[in-house]
XYZ file of N, CA and C in Angstrom:
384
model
N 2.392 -14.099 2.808
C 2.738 -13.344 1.629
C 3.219 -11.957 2.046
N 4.357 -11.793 1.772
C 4.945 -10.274 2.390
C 4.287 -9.257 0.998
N 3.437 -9.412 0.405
C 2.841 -8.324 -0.424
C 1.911 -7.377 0.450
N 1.677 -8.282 1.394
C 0.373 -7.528 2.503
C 1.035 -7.031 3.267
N 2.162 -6.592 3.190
C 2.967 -5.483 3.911
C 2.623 -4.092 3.911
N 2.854 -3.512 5.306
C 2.438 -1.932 4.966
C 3.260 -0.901 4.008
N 4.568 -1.624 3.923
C 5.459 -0.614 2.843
C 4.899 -1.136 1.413
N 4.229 -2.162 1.293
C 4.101 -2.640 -0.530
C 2.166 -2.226 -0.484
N 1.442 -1.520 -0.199
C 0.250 -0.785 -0.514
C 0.141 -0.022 -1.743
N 1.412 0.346 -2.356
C 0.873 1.366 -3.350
C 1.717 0.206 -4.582
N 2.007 -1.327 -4.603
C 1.832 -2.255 -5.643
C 0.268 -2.222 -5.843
N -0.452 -2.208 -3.965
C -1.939 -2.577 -4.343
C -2.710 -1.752 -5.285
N -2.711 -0.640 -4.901
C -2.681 0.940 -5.737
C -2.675 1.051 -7.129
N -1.213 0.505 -7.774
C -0.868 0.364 -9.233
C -1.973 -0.902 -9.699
N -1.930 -2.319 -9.026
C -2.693 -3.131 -9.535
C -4.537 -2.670 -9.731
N -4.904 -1.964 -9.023
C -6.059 -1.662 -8.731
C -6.120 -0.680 -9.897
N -5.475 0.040 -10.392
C -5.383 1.248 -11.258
C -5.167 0.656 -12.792
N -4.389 -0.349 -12.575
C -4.112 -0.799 -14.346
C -4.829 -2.376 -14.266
N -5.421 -3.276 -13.077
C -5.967 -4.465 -13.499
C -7.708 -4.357 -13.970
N -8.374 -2.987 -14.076
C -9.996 -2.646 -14.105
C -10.252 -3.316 -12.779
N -9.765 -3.016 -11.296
C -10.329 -3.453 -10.436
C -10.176 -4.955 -10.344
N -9.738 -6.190 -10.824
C -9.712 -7.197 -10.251
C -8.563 -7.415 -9.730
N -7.720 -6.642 -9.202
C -6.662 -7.226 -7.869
C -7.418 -7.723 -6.678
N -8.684 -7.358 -6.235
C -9.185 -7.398 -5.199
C -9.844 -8.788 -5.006
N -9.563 -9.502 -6.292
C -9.793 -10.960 -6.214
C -8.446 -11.456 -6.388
N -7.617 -10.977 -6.506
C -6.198 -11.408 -5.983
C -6.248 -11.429 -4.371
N -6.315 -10.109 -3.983
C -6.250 -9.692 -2.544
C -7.049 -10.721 -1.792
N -8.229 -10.747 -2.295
C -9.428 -11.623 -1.687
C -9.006 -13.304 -1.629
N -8.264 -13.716 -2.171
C -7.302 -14.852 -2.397
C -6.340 -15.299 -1.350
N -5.327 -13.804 -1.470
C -4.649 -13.813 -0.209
C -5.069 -13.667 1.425
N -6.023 -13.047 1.298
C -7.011 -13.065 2.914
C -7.493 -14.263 3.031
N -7.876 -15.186 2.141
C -8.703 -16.662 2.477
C -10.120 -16.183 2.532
N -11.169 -14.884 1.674
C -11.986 -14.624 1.726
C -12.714 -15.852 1.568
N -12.415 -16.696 0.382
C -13.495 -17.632 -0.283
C -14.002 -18.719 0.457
N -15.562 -19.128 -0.033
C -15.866 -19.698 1.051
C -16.438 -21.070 0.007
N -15.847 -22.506 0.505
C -16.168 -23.608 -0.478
C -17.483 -23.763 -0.622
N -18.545 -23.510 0.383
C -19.391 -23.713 -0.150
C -20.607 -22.821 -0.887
N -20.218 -21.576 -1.428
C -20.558 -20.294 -1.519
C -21.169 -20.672 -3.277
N -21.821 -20.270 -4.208
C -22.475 -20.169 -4.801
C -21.943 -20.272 -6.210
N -20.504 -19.174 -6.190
C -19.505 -19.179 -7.317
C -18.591 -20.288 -7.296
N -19.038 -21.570 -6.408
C -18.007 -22.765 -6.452
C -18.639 -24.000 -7.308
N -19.689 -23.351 -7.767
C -21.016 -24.573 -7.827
C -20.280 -24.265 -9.586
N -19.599 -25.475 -10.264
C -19.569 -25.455 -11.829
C -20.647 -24.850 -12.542
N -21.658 -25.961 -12.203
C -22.978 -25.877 -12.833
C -23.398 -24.556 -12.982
N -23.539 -23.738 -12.252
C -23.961 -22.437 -12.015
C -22.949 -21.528 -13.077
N -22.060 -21.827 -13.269
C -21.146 -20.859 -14.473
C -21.454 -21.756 -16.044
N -21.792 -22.442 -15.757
C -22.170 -23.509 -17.288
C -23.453 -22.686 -17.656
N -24.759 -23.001 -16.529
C -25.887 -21.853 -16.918
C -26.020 -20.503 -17.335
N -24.362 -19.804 -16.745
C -24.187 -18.355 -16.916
C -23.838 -18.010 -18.343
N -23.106 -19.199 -18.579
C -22.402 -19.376 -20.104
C -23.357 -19.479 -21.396
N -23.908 -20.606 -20.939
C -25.277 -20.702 -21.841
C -25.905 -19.412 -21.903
N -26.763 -18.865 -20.846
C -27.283 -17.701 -21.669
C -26.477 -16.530 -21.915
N -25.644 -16.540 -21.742
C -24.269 -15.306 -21.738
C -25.342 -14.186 -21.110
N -26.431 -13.918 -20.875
C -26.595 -12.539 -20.528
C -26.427 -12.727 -19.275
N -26.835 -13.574 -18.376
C -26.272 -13.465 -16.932
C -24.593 -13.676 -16.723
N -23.737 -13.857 -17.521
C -22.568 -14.368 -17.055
C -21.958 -13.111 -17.089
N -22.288 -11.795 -17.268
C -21.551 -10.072 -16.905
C -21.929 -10.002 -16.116
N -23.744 -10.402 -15.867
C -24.053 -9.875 -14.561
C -23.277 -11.198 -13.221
N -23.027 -11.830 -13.236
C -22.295 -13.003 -12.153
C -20.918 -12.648 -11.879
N -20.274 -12.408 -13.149
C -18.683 -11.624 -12.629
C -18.897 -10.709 -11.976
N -20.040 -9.453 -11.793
C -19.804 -8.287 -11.344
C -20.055 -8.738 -9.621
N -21.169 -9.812 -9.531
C -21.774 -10.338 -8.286
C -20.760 -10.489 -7.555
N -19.904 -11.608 -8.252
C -18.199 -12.075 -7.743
C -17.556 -11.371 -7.122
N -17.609 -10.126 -8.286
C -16.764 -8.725 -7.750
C -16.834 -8.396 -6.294
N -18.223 -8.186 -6.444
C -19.129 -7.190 -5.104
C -18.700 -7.987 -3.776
N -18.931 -9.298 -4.301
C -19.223 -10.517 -2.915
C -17.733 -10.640 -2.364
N -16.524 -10.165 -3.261
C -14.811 -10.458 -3.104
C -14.870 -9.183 -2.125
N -15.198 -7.823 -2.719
C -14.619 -7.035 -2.357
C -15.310 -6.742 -1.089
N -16.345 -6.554 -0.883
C -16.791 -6.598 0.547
C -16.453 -7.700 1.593
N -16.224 -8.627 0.973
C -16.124 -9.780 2.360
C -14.560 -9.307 2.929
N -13.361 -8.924 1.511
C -12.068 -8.422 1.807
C -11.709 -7.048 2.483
N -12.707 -6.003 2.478
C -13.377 -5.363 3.052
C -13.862 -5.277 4.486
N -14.186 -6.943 4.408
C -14.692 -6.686 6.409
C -13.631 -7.404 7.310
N -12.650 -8.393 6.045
C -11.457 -8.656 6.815
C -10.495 -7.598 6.918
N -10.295 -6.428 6.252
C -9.445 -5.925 6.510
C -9.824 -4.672 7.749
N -11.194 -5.360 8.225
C -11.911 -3.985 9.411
C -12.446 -2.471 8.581
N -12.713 -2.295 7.630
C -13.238 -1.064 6.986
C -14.261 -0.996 7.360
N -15.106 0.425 7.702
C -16.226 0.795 8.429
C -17.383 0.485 7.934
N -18.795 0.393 8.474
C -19.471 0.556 7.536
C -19.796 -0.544 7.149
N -19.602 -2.224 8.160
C -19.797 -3.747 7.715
C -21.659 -3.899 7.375
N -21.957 -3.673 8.815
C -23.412 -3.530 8.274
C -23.777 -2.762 6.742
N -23.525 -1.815 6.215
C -24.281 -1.509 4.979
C -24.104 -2.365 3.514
N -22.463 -2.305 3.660
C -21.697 -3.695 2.080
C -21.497 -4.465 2.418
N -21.855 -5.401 3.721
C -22.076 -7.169 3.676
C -23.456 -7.490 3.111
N -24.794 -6.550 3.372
C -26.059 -6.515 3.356
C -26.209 -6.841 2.006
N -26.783 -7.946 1.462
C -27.186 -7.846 0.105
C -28.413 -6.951 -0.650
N -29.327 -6.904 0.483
C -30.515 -5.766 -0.207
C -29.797 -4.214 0.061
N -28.795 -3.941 0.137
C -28.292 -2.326 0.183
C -27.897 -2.871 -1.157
N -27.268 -3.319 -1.661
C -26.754 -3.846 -3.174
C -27.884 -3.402 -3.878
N -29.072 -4.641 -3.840
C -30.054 -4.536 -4.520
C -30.895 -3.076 -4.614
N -31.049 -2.723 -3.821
C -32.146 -1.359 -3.325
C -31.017 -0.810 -4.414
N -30.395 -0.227 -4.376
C -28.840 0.541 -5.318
C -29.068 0.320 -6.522
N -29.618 -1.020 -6.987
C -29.241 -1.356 -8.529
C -31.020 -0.929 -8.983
N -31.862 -1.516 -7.955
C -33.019 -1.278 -8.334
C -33.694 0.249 -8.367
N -33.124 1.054 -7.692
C -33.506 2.493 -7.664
C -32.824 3.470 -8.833
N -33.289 4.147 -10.011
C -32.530 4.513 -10.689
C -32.242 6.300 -10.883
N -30.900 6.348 -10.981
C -30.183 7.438 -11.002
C -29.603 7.660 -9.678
N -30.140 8.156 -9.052
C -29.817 7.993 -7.666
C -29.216 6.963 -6.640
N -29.513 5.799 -7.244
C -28.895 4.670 -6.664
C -27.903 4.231 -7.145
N -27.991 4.053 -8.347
C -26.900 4.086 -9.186
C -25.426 4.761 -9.192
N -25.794 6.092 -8.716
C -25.239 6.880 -8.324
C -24.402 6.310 -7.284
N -24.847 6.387 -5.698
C -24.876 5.658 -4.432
C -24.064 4.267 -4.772
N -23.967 3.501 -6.016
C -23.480 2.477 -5.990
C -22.217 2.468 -6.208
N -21.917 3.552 -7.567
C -20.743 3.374 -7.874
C -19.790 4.689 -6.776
N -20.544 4.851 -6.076
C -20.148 5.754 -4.475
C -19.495 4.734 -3.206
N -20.379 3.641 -3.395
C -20.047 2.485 -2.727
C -19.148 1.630 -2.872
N -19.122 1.357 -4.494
C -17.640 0.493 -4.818
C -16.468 1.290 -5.004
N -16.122 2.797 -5.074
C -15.213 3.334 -4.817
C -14.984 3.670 -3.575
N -15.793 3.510 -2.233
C -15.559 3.920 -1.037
C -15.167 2.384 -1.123
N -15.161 1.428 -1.343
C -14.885 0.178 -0.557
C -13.215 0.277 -1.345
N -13.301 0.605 -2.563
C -11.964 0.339 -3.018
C -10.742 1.376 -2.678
N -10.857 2.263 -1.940
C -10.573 3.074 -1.736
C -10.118 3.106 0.078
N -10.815 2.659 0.568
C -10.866 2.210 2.060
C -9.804 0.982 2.535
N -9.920 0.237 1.307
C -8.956 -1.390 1.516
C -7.665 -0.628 1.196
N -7.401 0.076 0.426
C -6.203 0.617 0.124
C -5.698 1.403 1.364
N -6.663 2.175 2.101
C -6.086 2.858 2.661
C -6.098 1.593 4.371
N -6.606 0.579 4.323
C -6.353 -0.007 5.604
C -5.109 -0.997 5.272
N -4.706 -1.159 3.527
C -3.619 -1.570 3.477
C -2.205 -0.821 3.932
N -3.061 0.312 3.340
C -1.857 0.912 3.750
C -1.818 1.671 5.782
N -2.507 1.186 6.287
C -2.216 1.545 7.715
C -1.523 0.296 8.455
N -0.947 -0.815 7.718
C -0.874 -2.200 8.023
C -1.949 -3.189 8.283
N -3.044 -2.899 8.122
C -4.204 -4.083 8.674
C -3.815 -5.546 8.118
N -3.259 -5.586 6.942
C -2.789 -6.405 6.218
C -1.993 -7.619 6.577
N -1.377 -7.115 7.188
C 0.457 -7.765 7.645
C -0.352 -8.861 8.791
N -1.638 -8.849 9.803
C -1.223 -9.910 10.466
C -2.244 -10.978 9.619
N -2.279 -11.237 8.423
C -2.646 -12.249 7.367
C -1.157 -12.916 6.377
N -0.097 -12.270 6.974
C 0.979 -12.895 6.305
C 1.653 -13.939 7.012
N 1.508 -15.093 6.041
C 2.280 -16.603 6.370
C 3.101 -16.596 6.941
C-alpha cells in the first residue's frame, strides 16, 4: 500500500484528526497487526458485549488500545515494555485522577509517536 509512504503521513494526520482516532485500526490493518486467534475474533464474545451493551464501549475502547499499541511496536516507537504491558493499562484506569491523567498522556504519546515514525518512513518497508 503506497499510503505508508513517508511523503503521505500527514493523510495519516488528517485521518487521525477528523476519524475520532480510528484510522489506527485502518493503519493496524495495513501492518497485519491482527492476530486470528486474539480475543476480538471470537463472535461470541461481541454477541455477549451486545447483550449487555455496558461492556460493548468498554471492548471497542480495549480494541482501540490493543490496535494501537501492537501498531505502535511495529512501527518501533519507544517505550514497548510500558504500552504492550496490560497491567500499565489497568494500574492507569484503576488509579484515579492521576492515572487517568497518565492515560490519556499515554494514548496521545502513542498517537502522536506513530505519526511521527510515519512520518520518518518506518512505514514504507510494510508496503506490498
Amino acid at each position: 500500500m503506497y499510503i505508508l509512504k513517508r511523503e503521505n503521513w500527514w493523510i495519516w494526520l488528517l485521518l487521525l484528526l477528523f476519524s475520532g482516532g480510528t484510522s489506527t485500526i485502518v493503519l493496524g490493518a495495513l501492518l497485519n497487526v491482527y492476530d486470528k486467534n486474539a480475543w476480538y475474533t471470537n463472535w461470541f464474545t461481541w454477541v455477549i458485549g451486545l447483550i449487555l451493551i455496558i461492556p460493548f464501549p468498554t471492548m471497542i475502547t480495549v480494541l482501540n488500545i490493543d490496535i494501537i499499541s501492537k501498531t505502535a511496536y511495529k512501527l518501533d516507537v519507544k517505550g514497548k515494555e510500558y504500552y504492550l504491558s496490560p497491567y500499565i493499562w489497568l494500574i492507569l484506569v484503576i488509579i484515579p485522577i492521576l492515572g487517568w491523567i497518565c492515560f490519556i498522556a499515554l494514548l496521545l504519546y502513542l498517537n502522536i509517536a506513530i505519526l511521527v515514525k510515519l512520518y520518518k518512513g518506518n512505514g514504507e518497508k510494510y508496503i506490498i
